[in-house]
Amino acid sequence: MALLSAARDDYKEVCRVLRENNSPPEVADLFRRDPDRGAAFSVLQQGWMLDYSRIPLDRPQRDLLLDLPRRVQLRPAVDRLFDGAIVNPSEAQPALHMQLRGQDASPERLAERRQMLALADRLHSGRAGLTDLVHIGIGGSDLGPRLVADALDEDDSAVRVHWLSTLDGRRFERLLRQLDPARTGVVIASKSFSTEETMTQAEAMRVWMGKDFEAGSWASTANVDRAVAFGIRPEHVLPFPVWTGGRYSLWSSVGVSAGAQIGSSRFEELLAGAAVADQAMQRAPDASSLAVMLGLMIHYFRRELALPTLGVVAYEPRLALLGDYLQQLVMESLGKGVDLTDQPLAQPSVPLVYGGRGTDLQHSIFQALHQGTDTHPLLLVGSLADSHGHVEWQQAQLAHLLAQAAAFARGRHDGAPHRRLPGNRPVGVLLAERLTPEALGFLLASFEHAVYVLSVLWQINAYDQWGVEEGKRLAAGIRQRLANDALSLEKLAGFF
């Protein structure tokens, strides 16, 4: 403990030096003085490149930043994570989600995976006899699999997958009018099999499907008994371990609907890419790692530049949902106000994450990001190669990505004042050679590990979410009151 305490003091001193030196240098000046800056301020791993050369960070500051993993003893922390130590102290739980994707998993995990992939293959191939599949889940039971399905869909599935998350009666009824209950299946994805939004819609689907529900319904859950009691056949329950966190459940049977969309072979390639990221993190938890550098970049934006937001903007349209996915992964994990000893944090933790499609956002929010008075860091994400036969469209996307990165960093300083851009707006560029299933799996797992890196740097628990639980607890009581009272706008004014 004395060694760890000394390391923490050492780390705090480095952070103090970074902050005191941080009247940020001008990126344009840094490029003029350092022609090799691009190569020196980037990391390449498994077909991905993270270029952080457009961040206002000089070489001495960069060297301090890259030394942080050593100073906070990241390697032993990573060893504890992969060894199954308790990393969620408030719930006395390890974080074992890496076991859901590796080939060296336990026989039980491998059997669960085979069951899930076999169903995904039956649905994808049409052997299940269904034309449509409705996936009901919310949070991690929706965001991860929906991102994967959207990113890797090659339009070769026998089923159309429809995603239901929030309670939206209009959308629900509109969807049902397009479907035939005899040709429709439903996957109910809920760890507890008690999530209000999920179970409300599951009950409505059960009523609508009638006699077809028993044969055409599956449950992805850690609560097998509750799923069977709801009416799911025991052989249609796809179990996953109770220690599976919601935002990591993509790798479990929650991913079955994504597998139905993209096919079991692509889903296996996705899992393999994630397993490679796990191996890379174990082997080298340092600045040569994409995961570690993503964590260090977010750390620098949030704590050393004191910037409260992070935009994740996709110039690869298949990654349009990446910002939504990372919003949950990053904000639910790192949105904490106390450290591991329950002491209030002296510095900020999580940034507000948002995202969307690059060229769409250029026509909406980018004006404010370029010339507004506030600075908002960005991560621009793209790929070099297309998979759709429209090479010129892919090149246009890449050209816009690089142009925006240059404009944010360089600015424009000539012409009338209203035409000038201040520049020096921090922007990272994340590029794939090609967005394959393996590449996507590697990226998503790397972001998971980046979150863990940040939790070690900031000494917070990345695996609980008591704020979410409190809102659910309060909603249950309020809903009962609303059901018993005649509602009016006046009665709800100032409701507390």
Tab-separated table of C-alpha atoms in Angstrom:
chain	number	residue	atom	x	y	z
A	1	MET	CA	0.000	0.000	0.000
A	2	ALA	CA	2.917	2.360	0.702
A	3	LEU	CA	4.217	1.808	-2.832
A	4	LEU	CA	0.776	2.486	-4.305
A	5	SER	CA	0.387	5.618	-2.208
A	6	ALA	CA	3.767	6.889	-3.388
A	7	ALA	CA	2.782	6.173	-6.980
A	8	ARG	CA	-0.441	8.140	-6.500
A	9	ASP	CA	1.486	11.122	-5.102
A	10	ASP	CA	3.886	10.901	-8.040
A	11	TYR	CA	0.945	10.857	-10.453
A	12	LYS	CA	-0.648	13.895	-8.797
A	13	GLU	CA	2.585	15.823	-9.191
A	14	VAL	CA	2.729	15.001	-12.903
A	15	CYS	CA	-0.871	16.128	-13.330
A	16	ARG	CA	-0.089	19.360	-11.515
A	17	VAL	CA	2.815	20.038	-13.887
A	18	LEU	CA	0.593	19.317	-16.887
A	19	ARG	CA	-2.069	21.740	-15.661
A	20	GLU	CA	0.355	24.519	-14.772
A	21	ASN	CA	2.007	24.283	-18.176
A	22	ASN	CA	-1.305	24.232	-19.927
A	23	SER	CA	-1.792	27.516	-21.505
A	24	PRO	CA	-2.244	25.268	-24.511
A	25	PRO	CA	0.353	25.690	-27.252
A	26	GLU	CA	-0.832	26.539	-30.762
A	27	VAL	CA	-1.129	23.356	-32.818
A	28	ALA	CA	-0.197	25.224	-36.007
A	29	ASP	CA	3.066	26.333	-34.378
A	30	LEU	CA	3.764	22.799	-33.166
A	31	PHE	CA	3.434	21.438	-36.711
A	32	ARG	CA	5.715	24.166	-38.086
A	33	ARG	CA	8.402	23.360	-35.531
A	34	ASP	CA	8.049	19.572	-35.737
A	35	PRO	CA	7.672	18.083	-39.248
A	36	ASP	CA	7.528	14.553	-37.785
A	37	ARG	CA	4.689	15.382	-35.427
A	38	GLY	CA	2.086	13.247	-37.225
A	39	ALA	CA	4.089	10.028	-36.894
A	40	ALA	CA	5.197	10.807	-33.334
A	41	PHE	CA	1.688	11.644	-32.124
A	42	SER	CA	-0.154	8.580	-33.406
A	43	VAL	CA	-0.557	4.914	-32.547
A	44	LEU	CA	-1.310	2.058	-34.969
A	45	GLN	CA	-2.753	-1.250	-33.838
A	46	GLN	CA	-4.742	-4.006	-35.565
A	47	GLY	CA	-5.738	-1.931	-38.578
A	48	TRP	CA	-6.652	1.196	-36.568
A	49	MET	CA	-4.771	4.488	-36.277
A	50	LEU	CA	-5.378	7.063	-33.561
A	51	ASP	CA	-3.826	10.385	-34.596
A	52	TYR	CA	-3.705	12.861	-31.724
A	53	SER	CA	-1.285	15.298	-33.380
A	54	ARG	CA	-3.972	18.008	-33.649
A	55	ILE	CA	-4.347	18.235	-29.869
A	56	PRO	CA	-2.584	21.226	-28.243
A	57	LEU	CA	0.121	19.150	-26.605
A	58	ASP	CA	3.860	19.635	-27.054
A	59	ARG	CA	6.457	16.868	-26.803
A	60	PRO	CA	7.394	17.421	-23.121
A	61	GLN	CA	3.713	17.414	-22.159
A	62	ARG	CA	3.122	14.365	-24.345
A	63	ASP	CA	5.972	12.519	-22.620
A	64	LEU	CA	4.461	13.260	-19.205
A	65	LEU	CA	1.071	12.079	-20.417
A	66	LEU	CA	2.434	8.842	-21.867
A	67	ASP	CA	4.214	8.091	-18.603
A	68	LEU	CA	1.006	8.184	-16.575
A	69	PRO	CA	0.222	4.443	-17.014
A	70	ARG	CA	3.520	3.569	-15.353
A	71	ARG	CA	3.043	6.093	-12.579
A	72	VAL	CA	-0.437	4.840	-11.650
A	73	GLN	CA	0.689	1.197	-11.898
A	74	LEU	CA	-1.711	0.388	-14.697
A	75	ARG	CA	-0.151	-2.991	-15.447
A	76	PRO	CA	-0.938	-4.541	-12.045
A	77	ALA	CA	-4.412	-2.986	-12.252
A	78	VAL	CA	-4.971	-4.667	-15.637
A	79	ASP	CA	-3.663	-7.938	-14.198
A	80	ARG	CA	-6.219	-7.694	-11.397
A	81	LEU	CA	-9.012	-7.107	-13.908
A	82	PHE	CA	-8.120	-10.153	-16.013
A	83	ASP	CA	-7.429	-12.303	-12.944
A	84	GLY	CA	-11.010	-11.800	-11.781
A	85	ALA	CA	-10.246	-9.622	-8.771
A	86	ILE	CA	-12.935	-7.405	-7.264
A	87	VAL	CA	-12.928	-4.215	-9.365
A	88	ASN	CA	-16.485	-3.207	-8.436
A	89	PRO	CA	-16.134	-2.732	-4.669
A	90	SER	CA	-19.602	-1.276	-4.066
A	91	GLU	CA	-21.142	-4.560	-5.242
A	92	ALA	CA	-18.150	-6.815	-4.435
A	93	GLN	CA	-18.011	-8.000	-8.055
A	94	PRO	CA	-15.284	-8.721	-10.612
A	95	ALA	CA	-15.708	-7.643	-14.251
A	96	LEU	CA	-15.505	-10.837	-16.282
A	97	HIS	CA	-17.061	-9.799	-19.586
A	98	MET	CA	-13.831	-10.681	-21.448
A	99	GLN	CA	-14.748	-14.340	-20.829
A	100	LEU	CA	-17.764	-13.908	-23.102
A	101	ARG	CA	-15.610	-13.543	-26.228
A	102	GLY	CA	-12.404	-15.541	-25.762
A	103	GLN	CA	-11.846	-19.063	-27.065
A	104	ASP	CA	-10.342	-20.066	-23.714
A	105	ALA	CA	-13.619	-19.435	-21.873
A	106	SER	CA	-15.123	-22.038	-19.572
A	107	PRO	CA	-17.168	-24.919	-21.049
A	108	GLU	CA	-20.324	-23.282	-19.710
A	109	ARG	CA	-19.605	-19.985	-21.462
A	110	LEU	CA	-18.718	-21.756	-24.705
A	111	ALA	CA	-21.946	-23.780	-24.543
A	112	GLU	CA	-23.976	-20.578	-24.081
A	113	ARG	CA	-22.185	-19.046	-27.062
A	114	ARG	CA	-22.852	-22.079	-29.268
A	115	GLN	CA	-26.544	-22.002	-28.358
A	116	MET	CA	-26.811	-18.306	-29.207
A	117	LEU	CA	-24.904	-18.595	-32.495
A	118	ALA	CA	-26.930	-21.620	-33.565
A	119	LEU	CA	-30.149	-19.637	-33.143
A	120	ALA	CA	-28.651	-16.607	-34.901
A	121	ASP	CA	-27.706	-18.835	-37.827
A	122	ARG	CA	-31.203	-20.386	-38.045
A	123	LEU	CA	-32.787	-16.944	-38.099
A	124	HIS	CA	-30.269	-15.461	-40.538
A	125	SER	CA	-30.556	-18.359	-42.977
A	126	GLY	CA	-34.353	-18.504	-42.907
A	127	ARG	CA	-34.475	-22.021	-41.466
A	128	ALA	CA	-36.511	-20.688	-38.535
A	129	GLY	CA	-39.308	-19.836	-40.974
A	130	LEU	CA	-39.564	-16.205	-39.840
A	131	THR	CA	-39.498	-13.024	-41.898
A	132	ASP	CA	-39.225	-10.557	-38.996
A	133	LEU	CA	-37.590	-10.468	-35.576
A	134	VAL	CA	-38.445	-7.891	-32.908
A	135	HIS	CA	-35.666	-7.245	-30.389
A	136	ILE	CA	-36.899	-5.695	-27.136
A	137	GLY	CA	-34.250	-4.293	-24.799
A	138	ILE	CA	-33.008	-0.997	-23.450
A	139	GLY	CA	-29.628	0.466	-22.514
A	140	GLY	CA	-26.877	-2.066	-23.055
A	141	SER	CA	-29.471	-4.606	-24.187
A	142	ASP	CA	-30.157	-2.364	-27.192
A	143	LEU	CA	-27.263	-0.010	-27.948
A	144	GLY	CA	-24.475	-2.551	-28.485
A	145	PRO	CA	-26.299	-5.115	-30.624
A	146	ARG	CA	-28.045	-2.390	-32.645
A	147	LEU	CA	-24.704	-0.712	-33.405
A	148	VAL	CA	-23.211	-4.032	-34.535
A	149	ALA	CA	-26.243	-4.904	-36.671
A	150	ASP	CA	-26.187	-1.491	-38.351
A	151	ALA	CA	-22.435	-1.492	-38.914
A	152	LEU	CA	-22.036	-5.027	-40.267
A	153	ASP	CA	-25.341	-5.634	-42.074
A	154	GLU	CA	-24.664	-6.858	-45.629
A	155	ASP	CA	-28.378	-7.159	-46.485
A	156	ASP	CA	-28.197	-10.941	-46.739
A	157	SER	CA	-30.406	-11.995	-43.815
A	158	ALA	CA	-33.697	-13.819	-44.229
A	159	VAL	CA	-35.170	-11.785	-41.357
A	160	ARG	CA	-35.685	-8.099	-40.847
A	161	VAL	CA	-34.695	-7.091	-37.328
A	162	HIS	CA	-36.695	-4.356	-35.591
A	163	TRP	CA	-35.436	-2.686	-32.414
A	164	LEU	CA	-37.719	-1.565	-29.577
A	165	SER	CA	-36.289	0.193	-26.539
A	166	THR	CA	-38.195	3.115	-25.069
A	167	LEU	CA	-41.940	3.058	-24.468
A	168	ASP	CA	-43.308	4.627	-27.658
A	169	GLY	CA	-46.861	3.455	-28.262
A	170	ARG	CA	-47.182	5.117	-31.657
A	171	ARG	CA	-44.041	3.475	-33.002
A	172	PHE	CA	-45.024	0.136	-31.497
A	173	GLU	CA	-48.462	0.116	-33.130
A	174	ARG	CA	-47.042	1.302	-36.442
A	175	LEU	CA	-44.542	-1.586	-36.400
A	176	LEU	CA	-47.185	-4.209	-35.609
A	177	ARG	CA	-49.259	-3.120	-38.598
A	178	GLN	CA	-46.342	-4.184	-40.829
A	179	LEU	CA	-45.937	-7.642	-39.296
A	180	ASP	CA	-47.606	-11.043	-39.425
A	181	PRO	CA	-47.624	-12.729	-35.992
A	182	ALA	CA	-47.251	-16.146	-37.631
A	183	ARG	CA	-43.998	-15.058	-39.321
A	184	THR	CA	-42.623	-12.848	-36.527
A	185	GLY	CA	-40.269	-13.763	-33.688
A	186	VAL	CA	-39.364	-11.779	-30.593
A	187	VAL	CA	-36.199	-11.630	-28.479
A	188	ILE	CA	-36.687	-10.213	-24.985
A	189	ALA	CA	-33.306	-9.040	-23.702
A	190	SER	CA	-33.192	-8.218	-20.009
A	191	LYS	CA	-30.660	-9.308	-17.411
A	192	SER	CA	-33.202	-9.297	-14.585
A	193	PHE	CA	-36.242	-9.958	-16.777
A	194	SER	CA	-37.956	-7.198	-14.822
A	195	THR	CA	-36.897	-3.981	-16.619
A	196	GLU	CA	-40.091	-1.939	-16.888
A	197	GLU	CA	-39.708	-0.660	-20.447
A	198	THR	CA	-38.709	-4.073	-21.755
A	199	MET	CA	-41.336	-6.133	-19.951
A	200	THR	CA	-44.169	-3.720	-20.771
A	201	GLN	CA	-43.462	-4.134	-24.471
A	202	ALA	CA	-42.844	-7.866	-24.084
A	203	GLU	CA	-46.310	-8.272	-22.559
A	204	ALA	CA	-47.844	-6.305	-25.441
A	205	MET	CA	-46.026	-8.553	-27.941
A	206	ARG	CA	-47.231	-11.648	-26.101
A	207	VAL	CA	-50.841	-10.487	-26.396
A	208	TRP	CA	-50.435	-9.536	-30.073
A	209	MET	CA	-48.725	-12.809	-31.040
A	210	GLY	CA	-51.285	-14.922	-29.215
A	211	LYS	CA	-50.879	-18.632	-29.949
A	212	ASP	CA	-47.670	-17.926	-31.923
A	213	PHE	CA	-45.842	-16.450	-28.934
A	214	GLU	CA	-44.620	-19.682	-27.357
A	215	ALA	CA	-42.953	-20.997	-30.515
A	216	GLY	CA	-41.628	-17.628	-31.694
A	217	SER	CA	-40.218	-16.050	-28.528
A	218	TRP	CA	-36.758	-16.191	-26.978
A	219	ALA	CA	-35.282	-14.637	-23.848
A	220	SER	CA	-31.745	-13.397	-23.340
A	221	THR	CA	-31.391	-13.110	-19.588
A	222	ALA	CA	-29.557	-14.003	-16.403
A	223	ASN	CA	-32.884	-14.803	-14.708
A	224	VAL	CA	-33.953	-18.079	-16.315
A	225	ASP	CA	-36.752	-18.834	-13.861
A	226	ARG	CA	-38.472	-15.491	-14.420
A	227	ALA	CA	-38.264	-15.893	-18.211
A	228	VAL	CA	-39.853	-19.356	-18.038
A	229	ALA	CA	-42.580	-18.032	-15.723
A	230	PHE	CA	-43.343	-15.354	-18.314
A	231	GLY	CA	-44.033	-18.032	-20.900
A	232	ILE	CA	-40.704	-18.587	-22.633
A	233	ARG	CA	-39.970	-22.239	-23.367
A	234	PRO	CA	-36.990	-23.419	-21.278
A	235	GLU	CA	-35.108	-24.422	-24.439
A	236	HIS	CA	-35.717	-20.894	-25.815
A	237	VAL	CA	-33.977	-19.195	-22.883
A	238	LEU	CA	-30.485	-17.986	-23.813
A	239	PRO	CA	-28.788	-17.530	-20.437
A	240	PHE	CA	-25.823	-15.371	-19.624
A	241	PRO	CA	-23.922	-14.962	-16.319
A	242	VAL	CA	-25.310	-12.686	-13.644
A	243	TRP	CA	-21.975	-10.837	-13.500
A	244	THR	CA	-22.490	-9.524	-17.055
A	245	GLY	CA	-22.827	-5.740	-16.878
A	246	GLY	CA	-25.482	-4.242	-19.152
A	247	ARG	CA	-23.067	-2.144	-21.185
A	248	TYR	CA	-20.912	-5.238	-21.767
A	249	SER	CA	-23.786	-7.586	-22.619
A	250	LEU	CA	-23.341	-7.263	-26.387
A	251	TRP	CA	-20.840	-10.138	-26.182
A	252	SER	CA	-23.397	-12.410	-24.497
A	253	SER	CA	-26.645	-13.864	-25.840
A	254	VAL	CA	-27.992	-10.295	-25.890
A	255	GLY	CA	-26.176	-10.145	-29.225
A	256	VAL	CA	-28.392	-12.830	-30.780
A	257	SER	CA	-30.517	-10.369	-32.783
A	258	ALA	CA	-27.400	-8.728	-34.173
A	259	GLY	CA	-26.226	-12.232	-35.064
A	260	ALA	CA	-29.532	-12.864	-36.837
A	261	GLN	CA	-28.943	-9.707	-38.882
A	262	ILE	CA	-25.285	-10.260	-39.789
A	263	GLY	CA	-24.953	-14.057	-39.535
A	264	SER	CA	-23.171	-16.230	-37.007
A	265	SER	CA	-19.843	-16.239	-38.879
A	266	ARG	CA	-19.562	-12.449	-38.829
A	267	PHE	CA	-20.568	-12.400	-35.178
A	268	GLU	CA	-17.820	-14.904	-34.404
A	269	GLU	CA	-15.343	-12.653	-36.243
A	270	LEU	CA	-16.573	-9.725	-34.114
A	271	LEU	CA	-15.923	-11.761	-30.955
A	272	ALA	CA	-12.482	-12.747	-32.238
A	273	GLY	CA	-11.549	-9.104	-32.819
A	274	ALA	CA	-12.623	-8.228	-29.282
A	275	ALA	CA	-10.567	-11.125	-27.909
A	276	VAL	CA	-7.518	-9.778	-29.760
A	277	ALA	CA	-8.070	-6.431	-28.007
A	278	ASP	CA	-8.160	-8.251	-24.663
A	279	GLN	CA	-4.871	-10.009	-25.435
A	280	ALA	CA	-3.284	-6.738	-26.560
A	281	MET	CA	-4.352	-5.014	-23.350
A	282	GLN	CA	-2.924	-7.782	-21.214
A	283	ARG	CA	0.323	-7.840	-23.166
A	284	ALA	CA	1.078	-4.109	-23.272
A	285	PRO	CA	-1.064	-1.779	-21.129
A	286	ASP	CA	0.974	1.255	-22.150
A	287	ALA	CA	1.067	4.038	-24.726
A	288	SER	CA	1.587	1.561	-27.593
A	289	SER	CA	-2.004	0.405	-27.014
A	290	LEU	CA	-4.986	1.949	-28.804
A	291	ALA	CA	-7.082	1.442	-25.668
A	292	VAL	CA	-4.594	3.175	-23.394
A	293	MET	CA	-4.125	6.090	-25.799
A	294	LEU	CA	-7.882	6.579	-26.106
A	295	GLY	CA	-8.049	6.734	-22.318
A	296	LEU	CA	-5.123	9.147	-22.066
A	297	MET	CA	-6.617	11.402	-24.741
A	298	ILE	CA	-9.958	11.612	-22.919
A	299	HIS	CA	-8.076	12.205	-19.645
A	300	TYR	CA	-6.161	15.093	-21.220
A	301	PHE	CA	-9.321	16.657	-22.657
A	302	ARG	CA	-11.271	16.376	-19.420
A	303	ARG	CA	-8.781	16.992	-16.654
A	304	GLU	CA	-5.842	18.858	-18.123
A	305	LEU	CA	-7.762	21.058	-20.597
A	306	ALA	CA	-10.889	21.094	-18.366
A	307	LEU	CA	-13.230	20.545	-21.324
A	308	PRO	CA	-16.622	19.096	-20.314
A	309	THR	CA	-17.725	17.404	-23.555
A	310	LEU	CA	-16.567	14.839	-26.104
A	311	GLY	CA	-18.059	14.573	-29.567
A	312	VAL	CA	-17.631	11.219	-31.332
A	313	VAL	CA	-18.403	11.972	-34.973
A	314	ALA	CA	-18.597	9.219	-37.594
A	315	TYR	CA	-17.441	9.834	-41.153
A	316	GLU	CA	-17.867	6.112	-41.695
A	317	PRO	CA	-21.691	6.013	-41.963
A	318	ARG	CA	-21.823	2.436	-40.671
A	319	LEU	CA	-20.568	3.785	-37.341
A	320	ALA	CA	-23.338	6.368	-37.047
A	321	LEU	CA	-24.499	4.791	-33.753
A	322	LEU	CA	-21.022	4.716	-32.198
A	323	GLY	CA	-21.626	7.978	-30.332
A	324	ASP	CA	-24.856	6.613	-28.810
A	325	TYR	CA	-23.101	3.412	-27.769
A	326	LEU	CA	-20.172	5.291	-26.210
A	327	GLN	CA	-22.520	7.682	-24.477
A	328	GLN	CA	-23.666	4.825	-22.269
A	329	LEU	CA	-20.313	3.042	-22.006
A	330	VAL	CA	-18.396	6.170	-20.982
A	331	MET	CA	-20.984	8.155	-19.051
A	332	GLU	CA	-22.592	5.316	-17.106
A	333	SER	CA	-19.166	3.953	-16.210
A	334	LEU	CA	-17.370	7.176	-15.312
A	335	GLY	CA	-20.188	9.422	-14.148
A	336	LYS	CA	-19.108	9.296	-10.507
A	337	GLY	CA	-18.542	11.955	-7.848
A	338	VAL	CA	-16.529	9.976	-5.301
A	339	ASP	CA	-13.365	7.919	-5.482
A	340	LEU	CA	-12.790	4.310	-4.438
A	341	THR	CA	-12.557	5.366	-0.787
A	342	ASP	CA	-15.890	7.252	-1.014
A	343	GLN	CA	-14.163	10.626	-0.847
A	344	PRO	CA	-15.465	13.457	-3.082
A	345	LEU	CA	-13.477	13.909	-6.267
A	346	ALA	CA	-11.374	17.056	-6.363
A	347	GLN	CA	-11.378	17.072	-10.167
A	348	PRO	CA	-14.048	16.388	-12.788
A	349	SER	CA	-14.724	12.903	-14.063
A	350	VAL	CA	-16.862	12.023	-17.054
A	351	PRO	CA	-17.317	14.211	-20.144
A	352	LEU	CA	-20.726	14.592	-21.745
A	353	VAL	CA	-20.516	12.350	-24.821
A	354	TYR	CA	-22.534	12.955	-27.983
A	355	GLY	CA	-22.238	11.872	-31.586
A	356	GLY	CA	-23.746	11.301	-34.996
A	357	ARG	CA	-22.889	11.289	-38.695
A	358	GLY	CA	-20.107	13.631	-39.738
A	359	THR	CA	-21.500	15.324	-42.797
A	360	ASP	CA	-24.923	15.629	-41.137
A	361	LEU	CA	-23.379	17.345	-38.111
A	362	GLN	CA	-21.373	19.652	-40.381
A	363	HIS	CA	-24.727	21.120	-41.396
A	364	SER	CA	-25.977	21.506	-37.830
A	365	ILE	CA	-23.624	21.809	-34.860
A	366	PHE	CA	-20.206	22.346	-36.456
A	367	GLN	CA	-20.731	26.080	-36.901
A	368	ALA	CA	-20.897	26.473	-33.127
A	369	LEU	CA	-17.886	24.197	-32.650
A	370	HIS	CA	-15.780	26.196	-35.117
A	371	GLN	CA	-16.671	29.783	-34.159
A	372	GLY	CA	-18.532	29.619	-30.866
A	373	THR	CA	-16.945	30.914	-27.686
A	374	ASP	CA	-16.736	27.472	-26.037
A	375	THR	CA	-14.267	24.736	-26.939
A	376	HIS	CA	-15.581	21.202	-27.481
A	377	PRO	CA	-13.060	18.440	-28.280
A	378	LEU	CA	-13.879	15.920	-30.984
A	379	LEU	CA	-12.956	12.425	-32.062
A	380	LEU	CA	-13.538	12.041	-35.810
A	381	VAL	CA	-13.909	8.410	-36.892
A	382	GLY	CA	-13.597	7.053	-40.433
A	383	SER	CA	-12.198	4.318	-42.648
A	384	LEU	CA	-10.029	4.204	-45.753
A	385	ALA	CA	-11.839	1.533	-47.766
A	386	ASP	CA	-15.495	1.192	-48.667
A	387	SER	CA	-17.591	-1.974	-48.729
A	388	HIS	CA	-20.444	-0.757	-50.905
A	389	GLY	CA	-18.993	-0.096	-54.354
A	390	HIS	CA	-19.257	3.699	-54.107
A	391	VAL	CA	-15.555	4.463	-53.824
A	392	GLU	CA	-16.008	8.147	-54.587
A	393	TRP	CA	-18.545	8.464	-51.770
A	394	GLN	CA	-16.081	6.962	-49.303
A	395	GLN	CA	-13.385	9.338	-50.534
A	396	ALA	CA	-15.757	12.270	-50.087
A	397	GLN	CA	-16.392	11.211	-46.482
A	398	LEU	CA	-12.662	10.918	-45.811
A	399	ALA	CA	-11.962	14.291	-47.460
A	400	HIS	CA	-14.545	15.965	-45.218
A	401	LEU	CA	-13.092	14.282	-42.126
A	402	LEU	CA	-9.573	15.482	-42.881
A	403	ALA	CA	-10.762	18.965	-43.879
A	404	GLN	CA	-12.715	19.397	-40.652
A	405	ALA	CA	-9.797	18.122	-38.578
A	406	ALA	CA	-7.512	20.685	-40.254
A	407	ALA	CA	-10.022	23.518	-39.836
A	408	PHE	CA	-10.592	22.792	-36.148
A	409	ALA	CA	-6.863	22.627	-35.441
A	410	ARG	CA	-5.520	25.281	-37.820
A	411	GLY	CA	-8.366	27.791	-37.848
A	412	ARG	CA	-8.504	30.695	-40.273
A	413	HIS	CA	-6.940	34.019	-39.425
A	414	ASP	CA	-7.346	36.160	-42.558
A	415	GLY	CA	-10.279	38.081	-43.989
A	416	ALA	CA	-13.087	39.847	-42.159
A	417	PRO	CA	-13.607	38.980	-38.468
A	418	HIS	CA	-16.813	37.096	-39.172
A	419	ARG	CA	-14.899	34.734	-41.487
A	420	ARG	CA	-12.152	33.901	-39.016
A	421	LEU	CA	-11.915	30.669	-37.037
A	422	PRO	CA	-9.872	30.650	-33.832
A	423	GLY	CA	-8.540	27.120	-34.403
A	424	ASN	CA	-6.620	25.213	-31.763
A	425	ARG	CA	-9.793	23.228	-31.107
A	426	PRO	CA	-8.657	19.760	-29.932
A	427	VAL	CA	-9.493	17.000	-32.379
A	428	GLY	CA	-8.405	13.360	-32.545
A	429	VAL	CA	-8.696	11.279	-35.709
A	430	LEU	CA	-9.462	7.555	-35.525
A	431	LEU	CA	-9.184	5.683	-38.840
A	432	ALA	CA	-9.632	2.048	-39.834
A	433	GLU	CA	-8.034	0.487	-42.868
A	434	ARG	CA	-11.356	-1.307	-43.435
A	435	LEU	CA	-14.348	-1.764	-41.146
A	436	THR	CA	-14.430	-5.552	-40.894
A	437	PRO	CA	-16.200	-7.490	-38.121
A	438	GLU	CA	-12.804	-8.136	-36.515
A	439	ALA	CA	-11.920	-4.429	-36.695
A	440	LEU	CA	-15.213	-3.417	-35.082
A	441	GLY	CA	-14.815	-5.994	-32.313
A	442	PHE	CA	-11.300	-4.745	-31.643
A	443	LEU	CA	-12.482	-1.130	-31.511
A	444	LEU	CA	-15.416	-1.704	-29.146
A	445	ALA	CA	-13.342	-3.803	-26.749
A	446	SER	CA	-10.579	-1.184	-26.888
A	447	PHE	CA	-13.056	1.494	-25.823
A	448	GLU	CA	-14.119	-0.747	-22.931
A	449	HIS	CA	-10.500	-1.002	-21.842
A	450	ALA	CA	-10.031	2.764	-22.286
A	451	VAL	CA	-12.824	3.262	-19.750
A	452	TYR	CA	-11.021	0.975	-17.322
A	453	VAL	CA	-7.797	2.934	-17.886
A	454	LEU	CA	-9.655	6.122	-16.951
A	455	SER	CA	-11.109	4.491	-13.852
A	456	VAL	CA	-7.574	3.622	-12.731
A	457	LEU	CA	-6.281	7.118	-13.498
A	458	TRP	CA	-9.149	8.744	-11.634
A	459	GLN	CA	-9.512	6.045	-8.932
A	460	ILE	CA	-13.233	5.553	-9.408
A	461	ASN	CA	-15.512	2.532	-9.806
A	462	ALA	CA	-16.420	2.049	-13.486
A	463	TYR	CA	-18.743	-0.904	-12.902
A	464	ASP	CA	-21.645	0.325	-10.769
A	465	GLN	CA	-24.452	2.791	-11.581
A	466	TRP	CA	-26.313	3.730	-8.427
A	467	GLY	CA	-27.697	6.923	-9.971
A	468	VAL	CA	-29.562	4.834	-12.522
A	469	GLU	CA	-30.888	2.522	-9.819
A	470	GLU	CA	-32.182	5.411	-7.711
A	471	GLY	CA	-34.203	6.797	-10.608
A	472	LYS	CA	-35.803	3.384	-11.170
A	473	ARG	CA	-36.641	3.095	-7.467
A	474	LEU	CA	-38.383	6.472	-7.373
A	475	ALA	CA	-40.264	5.849	-10.640
A	476	ALA	CA	-41.968	2.740	-9.247
A	477	GLY	CA	-43.610	4.678	-6.415
A	478	ILE	CA	-44.478	7.678	-8.561
A	479	ARG	CA	-46.141	5.489	-11.182
A	480	GLN	CA	-48.459	4.062	-8.539
A	481	ARG	CA	-49.438	7.569	-7.447
A	482	LEU	CA	-50.087	8.616	-11.034
A	483	ALA	CA	-52.311	5.574	-11.612
A	484	ASN	CA	-54.423	6.366	-8.526
A	485	ASP	CA	-54.881	10.127	-9.083
A	486	ALA	CA	-56.744	12.058	-11.738
A	487	LEU	CA	-53.969	13.799	-13.641
A	488	SER	CA	-53.832	17.470	-14.474
A	489	LEU	CA	-51.066	19.840	-15.437
A	490	GLU	CA	-51.705	21.871	-12.296
A	491	LYS	CA	-51.243	18.852	-10.025
A	492	LEU	CA	-47.875	18.048	-11.590
A	493	ALA	CA	-46.450	21.558	-11.266
A	494	GLY	CA	-43.557	21.442	-8.822
A	495	PHE	CA	-43.967	17.686	-8.270
A	496	PHE	CA	-41.285	16.610	-5.792
